[in-house]
Every structure is written in structure tokens, then in C-alpha cells.
XYZ file of C-alpha atoms in Angstrom:
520
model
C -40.223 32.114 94.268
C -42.345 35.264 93.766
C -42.227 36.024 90.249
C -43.670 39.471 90.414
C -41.322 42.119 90.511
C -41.852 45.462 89.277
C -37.602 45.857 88.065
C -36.403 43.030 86.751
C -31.998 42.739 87.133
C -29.576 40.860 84.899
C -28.202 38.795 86.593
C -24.581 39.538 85.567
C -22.976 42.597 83.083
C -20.361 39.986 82.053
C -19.585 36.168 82.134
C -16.885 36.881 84.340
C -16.344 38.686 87.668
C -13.501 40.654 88.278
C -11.401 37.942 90.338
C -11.846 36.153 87.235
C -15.117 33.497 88.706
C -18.116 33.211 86.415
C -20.923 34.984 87.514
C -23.664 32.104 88.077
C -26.336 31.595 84.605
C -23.880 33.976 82.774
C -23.926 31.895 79.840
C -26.993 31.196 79.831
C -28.235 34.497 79.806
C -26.244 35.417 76.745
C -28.814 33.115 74.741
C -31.892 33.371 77.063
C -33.378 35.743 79.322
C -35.367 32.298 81.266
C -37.239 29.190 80.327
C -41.023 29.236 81.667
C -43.532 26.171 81.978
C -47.038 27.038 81.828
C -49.565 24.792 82.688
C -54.010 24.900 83.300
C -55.072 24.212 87.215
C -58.811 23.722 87.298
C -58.704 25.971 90.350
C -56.460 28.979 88.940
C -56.625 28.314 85.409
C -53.106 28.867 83.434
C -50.572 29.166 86.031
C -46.563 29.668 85.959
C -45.175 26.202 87.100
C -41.810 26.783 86.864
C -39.191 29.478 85.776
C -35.386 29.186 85.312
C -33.428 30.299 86.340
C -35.072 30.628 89.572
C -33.585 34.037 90.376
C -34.995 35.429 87.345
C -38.067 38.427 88.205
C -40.756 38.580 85.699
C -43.235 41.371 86.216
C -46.679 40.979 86.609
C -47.775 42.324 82.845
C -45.179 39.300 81.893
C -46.208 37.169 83.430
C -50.398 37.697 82.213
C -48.889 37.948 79.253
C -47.248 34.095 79.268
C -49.961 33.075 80.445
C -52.362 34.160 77.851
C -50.483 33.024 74.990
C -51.832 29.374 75.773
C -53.580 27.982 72.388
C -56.439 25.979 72.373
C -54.628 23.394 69.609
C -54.823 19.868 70.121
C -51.637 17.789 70.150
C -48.175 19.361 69.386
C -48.107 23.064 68.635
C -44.585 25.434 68.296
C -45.415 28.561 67.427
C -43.365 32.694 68.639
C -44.829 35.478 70.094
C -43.225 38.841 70.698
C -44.087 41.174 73.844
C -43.066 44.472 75.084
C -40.583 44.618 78.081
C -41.658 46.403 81.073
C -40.781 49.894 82.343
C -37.688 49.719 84.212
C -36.512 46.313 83.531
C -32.631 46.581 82.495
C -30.679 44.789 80.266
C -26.742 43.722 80.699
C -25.923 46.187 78.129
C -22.405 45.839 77.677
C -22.787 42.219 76.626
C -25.123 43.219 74.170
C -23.439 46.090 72.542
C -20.347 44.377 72.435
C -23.160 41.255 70.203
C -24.433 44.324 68.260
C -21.325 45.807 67.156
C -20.459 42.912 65.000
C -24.020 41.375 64.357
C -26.312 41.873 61.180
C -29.003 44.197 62.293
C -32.369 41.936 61.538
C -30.040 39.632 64.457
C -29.440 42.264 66.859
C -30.748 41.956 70.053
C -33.820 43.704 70.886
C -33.665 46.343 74.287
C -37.174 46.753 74.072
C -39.097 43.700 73.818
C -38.724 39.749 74.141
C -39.372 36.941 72.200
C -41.279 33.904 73.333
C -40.802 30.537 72.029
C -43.373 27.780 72.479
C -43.736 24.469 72.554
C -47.523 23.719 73.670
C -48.952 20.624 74.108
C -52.810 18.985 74.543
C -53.408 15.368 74.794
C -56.217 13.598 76.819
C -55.073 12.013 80.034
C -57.529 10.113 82.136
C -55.439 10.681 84.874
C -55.876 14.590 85.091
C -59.462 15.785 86.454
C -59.911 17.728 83.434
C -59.323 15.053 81.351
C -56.488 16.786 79.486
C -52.901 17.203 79.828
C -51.959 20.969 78.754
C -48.600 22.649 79.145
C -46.376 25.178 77.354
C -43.004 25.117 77.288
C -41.418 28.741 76.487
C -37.996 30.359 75.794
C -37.294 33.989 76.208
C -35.251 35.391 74.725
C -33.708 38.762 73.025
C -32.402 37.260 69.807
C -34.497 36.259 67.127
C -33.155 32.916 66.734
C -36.331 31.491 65.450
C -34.953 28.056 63.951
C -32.151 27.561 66.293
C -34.467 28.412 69.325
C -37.893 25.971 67.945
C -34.710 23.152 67.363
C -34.119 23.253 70.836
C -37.647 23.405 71.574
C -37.929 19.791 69.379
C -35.445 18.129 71.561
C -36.085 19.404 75.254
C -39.972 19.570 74.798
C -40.933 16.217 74.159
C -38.625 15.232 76.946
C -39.043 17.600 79.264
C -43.239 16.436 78.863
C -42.162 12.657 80.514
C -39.783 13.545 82.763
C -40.948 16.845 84.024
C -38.543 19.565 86.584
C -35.812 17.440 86.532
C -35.158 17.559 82.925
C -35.474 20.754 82.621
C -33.059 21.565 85.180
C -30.567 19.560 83.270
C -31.019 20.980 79.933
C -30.596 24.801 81.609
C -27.096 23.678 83.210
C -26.016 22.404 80.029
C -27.015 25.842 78.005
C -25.058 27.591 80.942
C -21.909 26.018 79.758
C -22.336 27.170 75.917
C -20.295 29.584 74.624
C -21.320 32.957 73.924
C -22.941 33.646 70.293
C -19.995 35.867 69.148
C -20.947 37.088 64.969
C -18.718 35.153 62.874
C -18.112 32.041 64.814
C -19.116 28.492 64.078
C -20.416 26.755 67.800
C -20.951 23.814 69.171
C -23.775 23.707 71.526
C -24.200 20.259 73.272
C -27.497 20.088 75.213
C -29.101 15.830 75.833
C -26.810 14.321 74.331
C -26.719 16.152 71.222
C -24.412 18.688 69.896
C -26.020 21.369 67.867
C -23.296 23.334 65.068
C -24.440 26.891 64.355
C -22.751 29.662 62.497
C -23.641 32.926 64.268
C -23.949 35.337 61.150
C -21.787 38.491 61.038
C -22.368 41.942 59.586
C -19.582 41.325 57.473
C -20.899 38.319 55.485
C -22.262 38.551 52.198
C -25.722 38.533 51.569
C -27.650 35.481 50.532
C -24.227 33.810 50.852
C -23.610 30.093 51.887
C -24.883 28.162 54.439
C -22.401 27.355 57.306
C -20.090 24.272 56.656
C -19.832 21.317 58.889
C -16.988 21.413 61.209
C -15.686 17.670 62.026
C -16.314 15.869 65.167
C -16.811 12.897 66.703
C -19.786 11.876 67.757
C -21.078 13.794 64.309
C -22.809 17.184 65.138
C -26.435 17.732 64.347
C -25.904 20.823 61.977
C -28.591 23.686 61.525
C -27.975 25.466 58.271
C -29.588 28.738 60.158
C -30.184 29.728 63.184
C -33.098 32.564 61.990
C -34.340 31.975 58.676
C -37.959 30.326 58.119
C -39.297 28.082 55.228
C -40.403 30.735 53.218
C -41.924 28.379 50.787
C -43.948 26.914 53.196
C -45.137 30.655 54.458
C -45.682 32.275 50.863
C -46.808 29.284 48.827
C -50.515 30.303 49.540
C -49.951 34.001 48.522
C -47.225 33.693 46.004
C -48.968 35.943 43.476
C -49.425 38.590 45.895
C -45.335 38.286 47.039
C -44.216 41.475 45.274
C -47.384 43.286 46.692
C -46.273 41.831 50.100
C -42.496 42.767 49.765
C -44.329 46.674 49.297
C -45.884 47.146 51.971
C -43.181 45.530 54.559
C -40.857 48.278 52.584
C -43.220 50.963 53.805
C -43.933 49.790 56.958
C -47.758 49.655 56.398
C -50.112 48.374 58.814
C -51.391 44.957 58.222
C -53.154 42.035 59.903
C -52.543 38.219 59.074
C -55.441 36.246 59.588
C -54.659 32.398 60.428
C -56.130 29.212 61.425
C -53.239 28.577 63.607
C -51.006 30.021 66.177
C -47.922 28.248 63.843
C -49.353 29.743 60.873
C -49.887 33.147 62.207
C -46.201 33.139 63.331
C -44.597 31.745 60.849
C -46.196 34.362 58.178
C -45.824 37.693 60.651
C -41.768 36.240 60.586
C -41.662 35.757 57.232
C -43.112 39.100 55.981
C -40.939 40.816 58.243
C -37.906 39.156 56.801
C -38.305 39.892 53.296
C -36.771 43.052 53.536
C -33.707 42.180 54.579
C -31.408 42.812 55.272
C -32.797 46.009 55.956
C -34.585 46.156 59.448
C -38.089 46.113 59.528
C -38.507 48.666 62.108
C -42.179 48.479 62.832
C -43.742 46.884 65.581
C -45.033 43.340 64.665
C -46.398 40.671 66.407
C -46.717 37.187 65.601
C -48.932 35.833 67.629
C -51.463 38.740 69.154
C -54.448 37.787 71.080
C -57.068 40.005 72.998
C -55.437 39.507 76.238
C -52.322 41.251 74.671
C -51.785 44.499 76.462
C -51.510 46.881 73.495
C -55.207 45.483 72.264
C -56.625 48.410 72.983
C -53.648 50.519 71.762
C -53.886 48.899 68.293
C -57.768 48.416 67.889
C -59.148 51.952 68.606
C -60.978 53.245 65.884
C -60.465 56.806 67.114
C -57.179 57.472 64.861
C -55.576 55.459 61.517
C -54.054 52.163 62.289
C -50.171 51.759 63.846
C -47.219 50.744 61.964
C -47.459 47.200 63.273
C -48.229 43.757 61.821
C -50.388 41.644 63.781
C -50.632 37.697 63.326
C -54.159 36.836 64.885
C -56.189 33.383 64.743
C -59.568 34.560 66.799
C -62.562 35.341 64.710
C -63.349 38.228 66.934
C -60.529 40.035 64.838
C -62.447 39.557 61.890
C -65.125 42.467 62.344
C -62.230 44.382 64.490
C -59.783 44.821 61.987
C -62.330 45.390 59.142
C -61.690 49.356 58.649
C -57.337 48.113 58.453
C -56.277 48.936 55.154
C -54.481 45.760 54.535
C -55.701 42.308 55.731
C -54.172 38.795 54.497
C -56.534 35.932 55.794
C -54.754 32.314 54.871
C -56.396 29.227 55.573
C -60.296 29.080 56.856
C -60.982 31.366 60.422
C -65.215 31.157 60.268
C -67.332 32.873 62.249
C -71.215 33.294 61.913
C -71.989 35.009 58.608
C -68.726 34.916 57.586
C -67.288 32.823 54.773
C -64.026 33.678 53.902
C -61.540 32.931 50.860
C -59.152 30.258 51.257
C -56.340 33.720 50.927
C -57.767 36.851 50.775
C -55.839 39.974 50.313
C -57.862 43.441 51.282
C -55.452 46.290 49.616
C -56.160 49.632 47.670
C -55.278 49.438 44.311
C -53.460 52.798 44.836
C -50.703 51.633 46.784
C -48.966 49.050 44.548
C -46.260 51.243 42.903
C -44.605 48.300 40.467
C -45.486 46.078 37.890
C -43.734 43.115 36.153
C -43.432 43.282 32.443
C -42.397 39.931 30.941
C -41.492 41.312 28.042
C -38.620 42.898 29.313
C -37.444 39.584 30.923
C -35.341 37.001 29.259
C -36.474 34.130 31.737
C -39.730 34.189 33.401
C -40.984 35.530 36.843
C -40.932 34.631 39.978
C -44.238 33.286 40.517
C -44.284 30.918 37.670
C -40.395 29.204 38.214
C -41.886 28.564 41.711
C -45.275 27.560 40.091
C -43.201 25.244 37.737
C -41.664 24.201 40.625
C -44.547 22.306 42.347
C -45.699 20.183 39.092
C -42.056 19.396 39.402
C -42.021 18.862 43.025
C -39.150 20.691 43.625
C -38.166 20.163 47.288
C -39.299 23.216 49.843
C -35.370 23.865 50.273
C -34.911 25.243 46.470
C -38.246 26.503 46.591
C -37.399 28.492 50.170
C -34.008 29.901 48.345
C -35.289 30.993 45.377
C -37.992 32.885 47.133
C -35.135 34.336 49.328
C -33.093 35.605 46.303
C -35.784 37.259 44.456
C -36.716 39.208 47.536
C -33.166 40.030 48.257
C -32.890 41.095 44.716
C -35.390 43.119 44.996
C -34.393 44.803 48.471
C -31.048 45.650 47.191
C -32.398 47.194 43.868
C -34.163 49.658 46.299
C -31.630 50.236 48.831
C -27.919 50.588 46.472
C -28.874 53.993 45.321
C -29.892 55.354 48.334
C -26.741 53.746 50.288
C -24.358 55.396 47.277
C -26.266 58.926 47.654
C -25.665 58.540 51.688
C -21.966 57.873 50.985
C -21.603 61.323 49.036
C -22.577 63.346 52.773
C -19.423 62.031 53.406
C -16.761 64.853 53.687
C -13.691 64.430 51.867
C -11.034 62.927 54.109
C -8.901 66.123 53.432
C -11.094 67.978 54.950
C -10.157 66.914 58.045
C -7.875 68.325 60.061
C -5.898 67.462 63.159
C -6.932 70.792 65.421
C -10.311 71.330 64.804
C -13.614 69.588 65.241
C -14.438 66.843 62.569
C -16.632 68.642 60.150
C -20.102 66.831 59.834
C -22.201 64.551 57.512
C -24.063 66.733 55.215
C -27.889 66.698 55.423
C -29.865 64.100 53.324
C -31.875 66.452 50.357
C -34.636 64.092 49.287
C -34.909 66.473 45.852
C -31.218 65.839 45.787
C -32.012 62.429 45.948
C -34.260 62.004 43.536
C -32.279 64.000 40.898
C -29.587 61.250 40.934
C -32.176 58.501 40.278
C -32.540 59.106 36.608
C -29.007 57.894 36.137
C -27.982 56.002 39.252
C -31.819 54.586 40.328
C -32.906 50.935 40.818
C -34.686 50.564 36.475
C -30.538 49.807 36.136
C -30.203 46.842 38.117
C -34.573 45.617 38.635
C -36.302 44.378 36.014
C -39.057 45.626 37.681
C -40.924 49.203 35.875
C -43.188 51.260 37.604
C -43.062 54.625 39.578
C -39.598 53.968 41.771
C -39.660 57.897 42.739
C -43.398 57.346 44.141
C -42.311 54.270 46.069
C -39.246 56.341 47.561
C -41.761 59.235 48.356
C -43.466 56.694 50.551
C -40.356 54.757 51.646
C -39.367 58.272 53.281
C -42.267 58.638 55.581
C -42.030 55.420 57.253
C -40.253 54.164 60.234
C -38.480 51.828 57.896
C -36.725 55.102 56.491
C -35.817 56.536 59.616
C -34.343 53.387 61.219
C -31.884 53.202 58.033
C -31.222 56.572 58.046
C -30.114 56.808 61.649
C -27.943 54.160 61.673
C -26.079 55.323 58.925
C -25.718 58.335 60.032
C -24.179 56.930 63.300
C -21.978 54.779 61.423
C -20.712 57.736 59.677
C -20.918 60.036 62.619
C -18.315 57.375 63.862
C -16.121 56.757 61.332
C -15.218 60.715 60.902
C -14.680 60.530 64.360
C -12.350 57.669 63.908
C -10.422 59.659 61.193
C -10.101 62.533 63.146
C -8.300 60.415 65.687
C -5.769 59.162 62.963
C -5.192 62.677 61.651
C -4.424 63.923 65.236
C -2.104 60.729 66.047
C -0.173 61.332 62.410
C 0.599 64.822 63.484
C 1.758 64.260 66.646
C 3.969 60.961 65.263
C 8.061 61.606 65.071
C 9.146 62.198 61.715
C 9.931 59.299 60.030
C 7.760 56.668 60.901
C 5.523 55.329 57.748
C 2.119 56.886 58.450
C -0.742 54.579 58.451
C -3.298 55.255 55.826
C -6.866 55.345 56.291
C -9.288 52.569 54.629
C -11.388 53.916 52.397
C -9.526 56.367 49.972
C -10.350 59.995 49.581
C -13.409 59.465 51.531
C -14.040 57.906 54.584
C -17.160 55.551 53.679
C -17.117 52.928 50.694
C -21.014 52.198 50.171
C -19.703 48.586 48.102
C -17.280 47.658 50.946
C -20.265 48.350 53.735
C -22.898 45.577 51.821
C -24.838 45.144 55.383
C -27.791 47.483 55.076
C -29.969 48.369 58.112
């Protein structure tokens, strides 16, 4: 198979052809765009081995770009990367809209980049020239289903290691018969002899609500409480002081650079940062594993103009002096390079841009930092730990977000306003002064415990991507919905007298900020 191809097709719009066949890997392209094994050859160095399904086309800059994420970690390493689809290649859209509709939107797919999932492996083996046995084993996908997708990863890997093409063959036919990750539903996923439960979360669910439920069956499922979310204890317990700081600058979108001794570290922090402000979408670039051979290295390491909205997980010391001018740099764990003799965690920030303060005298119970502090004398397990962590920084996203979501839902027009035979009238324009005259009574002082300068931090909040990404969706949403009343309006007044009309969710207006609790 050449794997170069400058396109790239889907291989099929739907799981089923008109005459009602399935179209062949349908299934399993609803989960993954391919599965790739990567491997060294002391003549050609890292080399594709293998790619399934073997219609799929990768393009060259995909290709380099598997190829180069290829550690230098001995033993057993998982670890994500995230890389920038080529020109041209196309997606089977109406699959994926159909996902998006209904999906949260840190979960929706992505149209513009892929994930990669790896499981790498080094071991000496007397049998190989070299004297080492190295391999990858990597997912792509377009869904960020970090736990769900390293799981799988767990089980295949290992396997796939002994047994080699056959196995892997095996494990894609079985992935080709799951069902399609439809928001809302509880699945079953069987794949060597193991059935995997997942809940696929839904826009609709509440957040920081409970994990799924088992569903009974017989042989017992292996459940997965998530299918996204990370150990956030593990990620944040060597910067837990700084976590407020941290939640900040995600908010903003600020450029920042996580410096780790590990391809799993750097991941795992990158994925973790980016989820703290959820559920709004972090709408920034980020990367969680970047390496030199990445093809936006140049892009993001020019001096020439002020750094990208982008955070980069690195792990080579080269990035040390190249990053130095960044305004923000978190370095965990010990990358040393000749001269250099970095803190354990070292956070490079200007004093300037933290916005909020803490003031335990206002608090009844005591902060964050300490109950998770307390926690480890105690050795609470990683699991409470992870959740508190979680709640805190939910807590503190929806603080921020509830007043702008309830000023968005007064640009609604009044439902009256609509009429059947003329055009629906629009969403008035977002005033930030208008804005920031209702925070005085309506801001986030009523529901935070948290003082500082909330207007500043909104000031900033409006200039980044962050902002814009929330305020376009919304605006579709809203776009839509008048459009959806208009509809109703016309239908009522063409209906025979009589009939009970239908009324509109939603009351006088056609947008309820508390019933919409899914911000994006």
C-alpha cells in the first residue's frame, strides 16, 4: 500500500449504503480514523509497518509526523499527541454533525486536526541487530477519548507486541462491529475477549454529574467510569499552589509551554490544563506532545512576533533556551541540560496577570490547596483527590461563565416579536459596557468566594479566542432557535381553527440560560 496521498477520502458518509449494505470499516471509522504501527529499521530508521485499515491514505506531512513522535523511553510508554490535518483531506461530515449536534463541546469531534494515541515500547532483544526491540502502536482518531482510547491501548498493545499483524487485524474487525458513539447512550464495546461499558456523555447532562452506572451482563463488563477525563490529581499534585493561577491563564487562552521529563507527563499536563475550563472549550491550539520535527516548529518558535495562543507540552532540553522569551513556562520534574539546573516545578509568570486572590477570611471551610494538602497526610485515594480538584475548577468556571450566559440570553428578542410574515428579527449585538454594567449586581463576587478585579479578568477574557469560540456558538444556537420559532409562528397561522396550538419552550423568550447548563 502507498500511504502517501496528497487527499485523503472517508471511506463512507454513512454506516449504511442506500440498498441498505454496510459500507466496509464504517464502524470503525466512527471511533477511528486508522490504527498505525511504527517501528526503527537500521536501514530507514522509523518506518510505517502497518496501517489499518489498509485503504486508509495518509499524506506525506502525516505520515513524518507519526513517525517523529517515537520517544526515546525505555520500557512501556502511553502517552497523546495532537497534529494538524492536511489541506484537502475531507471528513464524512454528516456523521459527524449528526455526533456534534447532541455532544458536549470539549467531546466534539475535531475537523481540523487528529489525535494520536500511543503505546510505545523499548526492550532489549538479542535477537534484533540493534539490540533493541522498538515499536509504537498508535490510534487516530477525531474524538478526544483520552481514557477510553489509552484503555484500549492497555489491552491490544501488549498483545498485539507477541503476536504481531495478526492480532491486530483481529482487534480492527472487532471495533468494526461496535456501535456508533451516539451522546447519551451507555455501550458495550467487546474487543479480545473483553467487553468495555462506556457512557458517551451528552450536552444535556449535568455538569460534574455522576459517573455512568453499570449495566448487567453476563460475562461482567469491564466498566470505564469516563471515556475523556484524566487523573487530575496525578497531573496537578506538583503545581497545586499554582492551580488557580493555571485555571487563569487557560481562561484567557495565554500562551504557555509545559516542560516535562516525559512524553506521559507532558501529555497528561497539556490535557489536563486544557480541561479545566470546562466545560467551556478551550479554543486555542495546544499540543501535548510537540517535538522539533513538528511542522508548526518554526511557526511557534520565531522570535520575530509575540508568542501564539497555543500550549505546547515539550520534553527536549533544546526547548529550554527556545522558549525562554514565552511569557509563561511550567517545567515539572528535572529536564537538564548543560548550565542549567532547574526547580523541581517552576512557574515563569508576570505578576501582572493574576487578576484573583483567595481570602480565607471570607471562607467558612478552607481552600482548595490545603483540603487536597490534608488529603495526602491522610492518603486520600487519587479518585477523591481527582474529583475534588474537578469541582473546584468547575466551580470556578461556572462563577465566570453564568453572568455572561444570562446577559447573552437578554439579546434574545421577545418571542412576540415574532411574526409569521416577516423575517425573524435578530439577536441583538453583545455591548461589553453593557456587560459590565450588569456585573455589579448579577457578577460572579455572588456565587465565588474568590475577590479580586472580575471586570479586569473579563476585559482580558474578551480578547481571546476563548471569547470568541463561546460567543459564536451561542450566537448560532440562538441564530437557530429564532429560526425555529419563526417556523412555529408560520405553521400556527396557517393551522385550521380549532386545533390546540403548540406552545413554544421557553416562555416569553426563546432562550432559558438555566435550562441550556452546557457552556461552550
Amino acid at each position: 500500500m502507498n500511504p502517501f496521498d496528497g487527499s485523503g477520502s472517508p471511506r463512507c458518509e454513512d454506516a449504511e449504503r442506500r440498498d441498505g449494505s454496510r459500507c466496509p470499516w464504517a464502524r470503525f471509522s466512527c471511533w477511528l480514523e486508522c490504527v498505525c504501527v511504527v517501528t526503527f529499521d537500521l536501514e530507514l530508521g522509523q518506518a510505517i509497518e502497518l496501517v489499518y485499515p489498509q485503504d486508509v491514505k495518509l499524506t506525506e506531512k502525516e505520515v513524518m509526523c507519526f513517525l517523529l513522535h517515537f520517544p526515546g523511553c525505555l520500557g512501556d510508554t502511553q502517552f497523546s499527541f495532537r497534529l494538524r490535518q492536511s489541506v484537502g483531506r475531507r471528513a464524512a461530515r454528516t456523521r459527524e454533525d449528526v455526533y456534534n449536534r447532541d455532544a458536549p463541546v470539549t467531546l466534539q469531534t475535531e475537523a481540523s486536526h487528529f489525535f494520536g494515541f500511543v503505546y510505545f515500547r523499548q526492550v532489549k532483544d538479542v535477537s534484533v541487530k540493534r539490540g533493541y526491540f522498538q515499536k509504537s502502536l498508535v490510534l487516530v482518531s477525531r474524538l478526544p477519548y483520552t481514557h477510553l482510547f489509552h484503555s484500549l491501548l492497555q489491552l491490544v498493545a501488549p498483545e498485539f507486541f507477541e503476536k504481531l499483524e495478526p492480532c491486530l487485524e483481529t482487534v480492527c474487525h472487532e471495533i468494526d462491529q461496535w456501535p456508533s458513539p451516539v451522546p447519551g447512550m451507555t455501550l458495550n464495546l467487546p474487543v479480545m475477549g473483553v467487553v468495555l461499558q462506556v457512557r458517551i456523555p451528552s450536552k444535556s447532562d449535568k455538569p460534574g454529574g455522576s459517573p455512568v452506572r453499570a449495566v448487567e451482563l453476563l460475562p461482567a463488563p469491564t466498566l470505564l467510569p469516563t471515556i475523556h477525563e484524566l487523573d487530575l490529581f496525578k497531573c496537578f499534585q506538583p503545581v497545586l499552589v499554582h492551580l488557580q493561577m493555571l485555571w487563569e491563564l487557560m481562561l484567557l487562552g495565554e500562551p504557555l509551554v509545559v516542560m516535562a521529563p516525559s512524553p506521559t507527563v507532558s501529555s497528561e499536563t497539556v490535557l489536563a490544563l486544557i480541561s479545566a475550563i470546562s466545560p467551556l472549550k478551550f479554543c486555542c491550539d495546544f499540543r501535548p506532545y510537540f517535538t522539533i520535527h513538528d511542522s508548526e516548529f518554526r511557526e511557534y518558535t520565531t522570535r520575530t512576533q509575540a508568542p501564539p495562543n497555543v500550549v505546547l507540552g515539550v520534553t527536549n532540553p533544546f526547548f529550554i533556551k527556545t522558549f525562554q522569551s514565552w511569557p509563561h513556562v511550567l517545567r515539572i520534574g528535572e529536564i537538564k541540560m548543560a548550565g542549567d539546573l532547574p526547580k523541581q516545578v517552576k512557574v515563569k509568570k508576570p505578576s501582572k496577570l493574576k487578576t484573583l486572590d483567595t481570602k480565607p477570611e471570607k471562607h467558612a471551610d478552607m481552600n482548595t490547596p490545603e483540603r487536597l494538602t490534608l488529603g495526602i497526610q491522610r492518603k486520600r485515594p487519587s479518585e477523591v483527590q481527582s474529583a475534588i480538584i474537578r469541582r473546584h475548577l468547575l466551580e470556578l468556571t461556572q462563577s465566570f461563565i453564568i453572568p455572561l450566559e444570562r446577559y447573552m440570553a437578554s439579546l434574545m428578542p421577545l418571542q412576540r416579536s415574532v411574526t409569521a410574515w416577516k423575517t425573524p428579527p435578530q439577536v441583538r449585538p453583545f455591548s461589553q459596557d453593557e456587560f459590565m454594567s450588569t456585573l455589579e449586581h448579577t457578577g460572579p463576587q455572588l456565587t465565588s468566594m474568590l475577590k479580586g478585579d472580575w471586570m479586569g479578568l473579563y476585559r482580558k477574557f474578551f480578547r481571546s479566542p476563548n471569547f470568541d469560540g463561546w460567543f459564536r456558538q451561542r450566537h448560532k444556537e440562538m441564530t437557530q432557535k429564532l429560526e425555529s420559532i419563526h417556523l412555529e409562528v408560520i405553521c400556527d397561522s396557517v393551522r385550521p381553527a380549532g386545533l390546540d396550538q403548540r406552545e413554544v419552550r421557553g416562555g416569553d423568550r426563546g432562550f432559558d440560560p438555566e435550562a441550556q447548563r452546557e457552556t461552550g
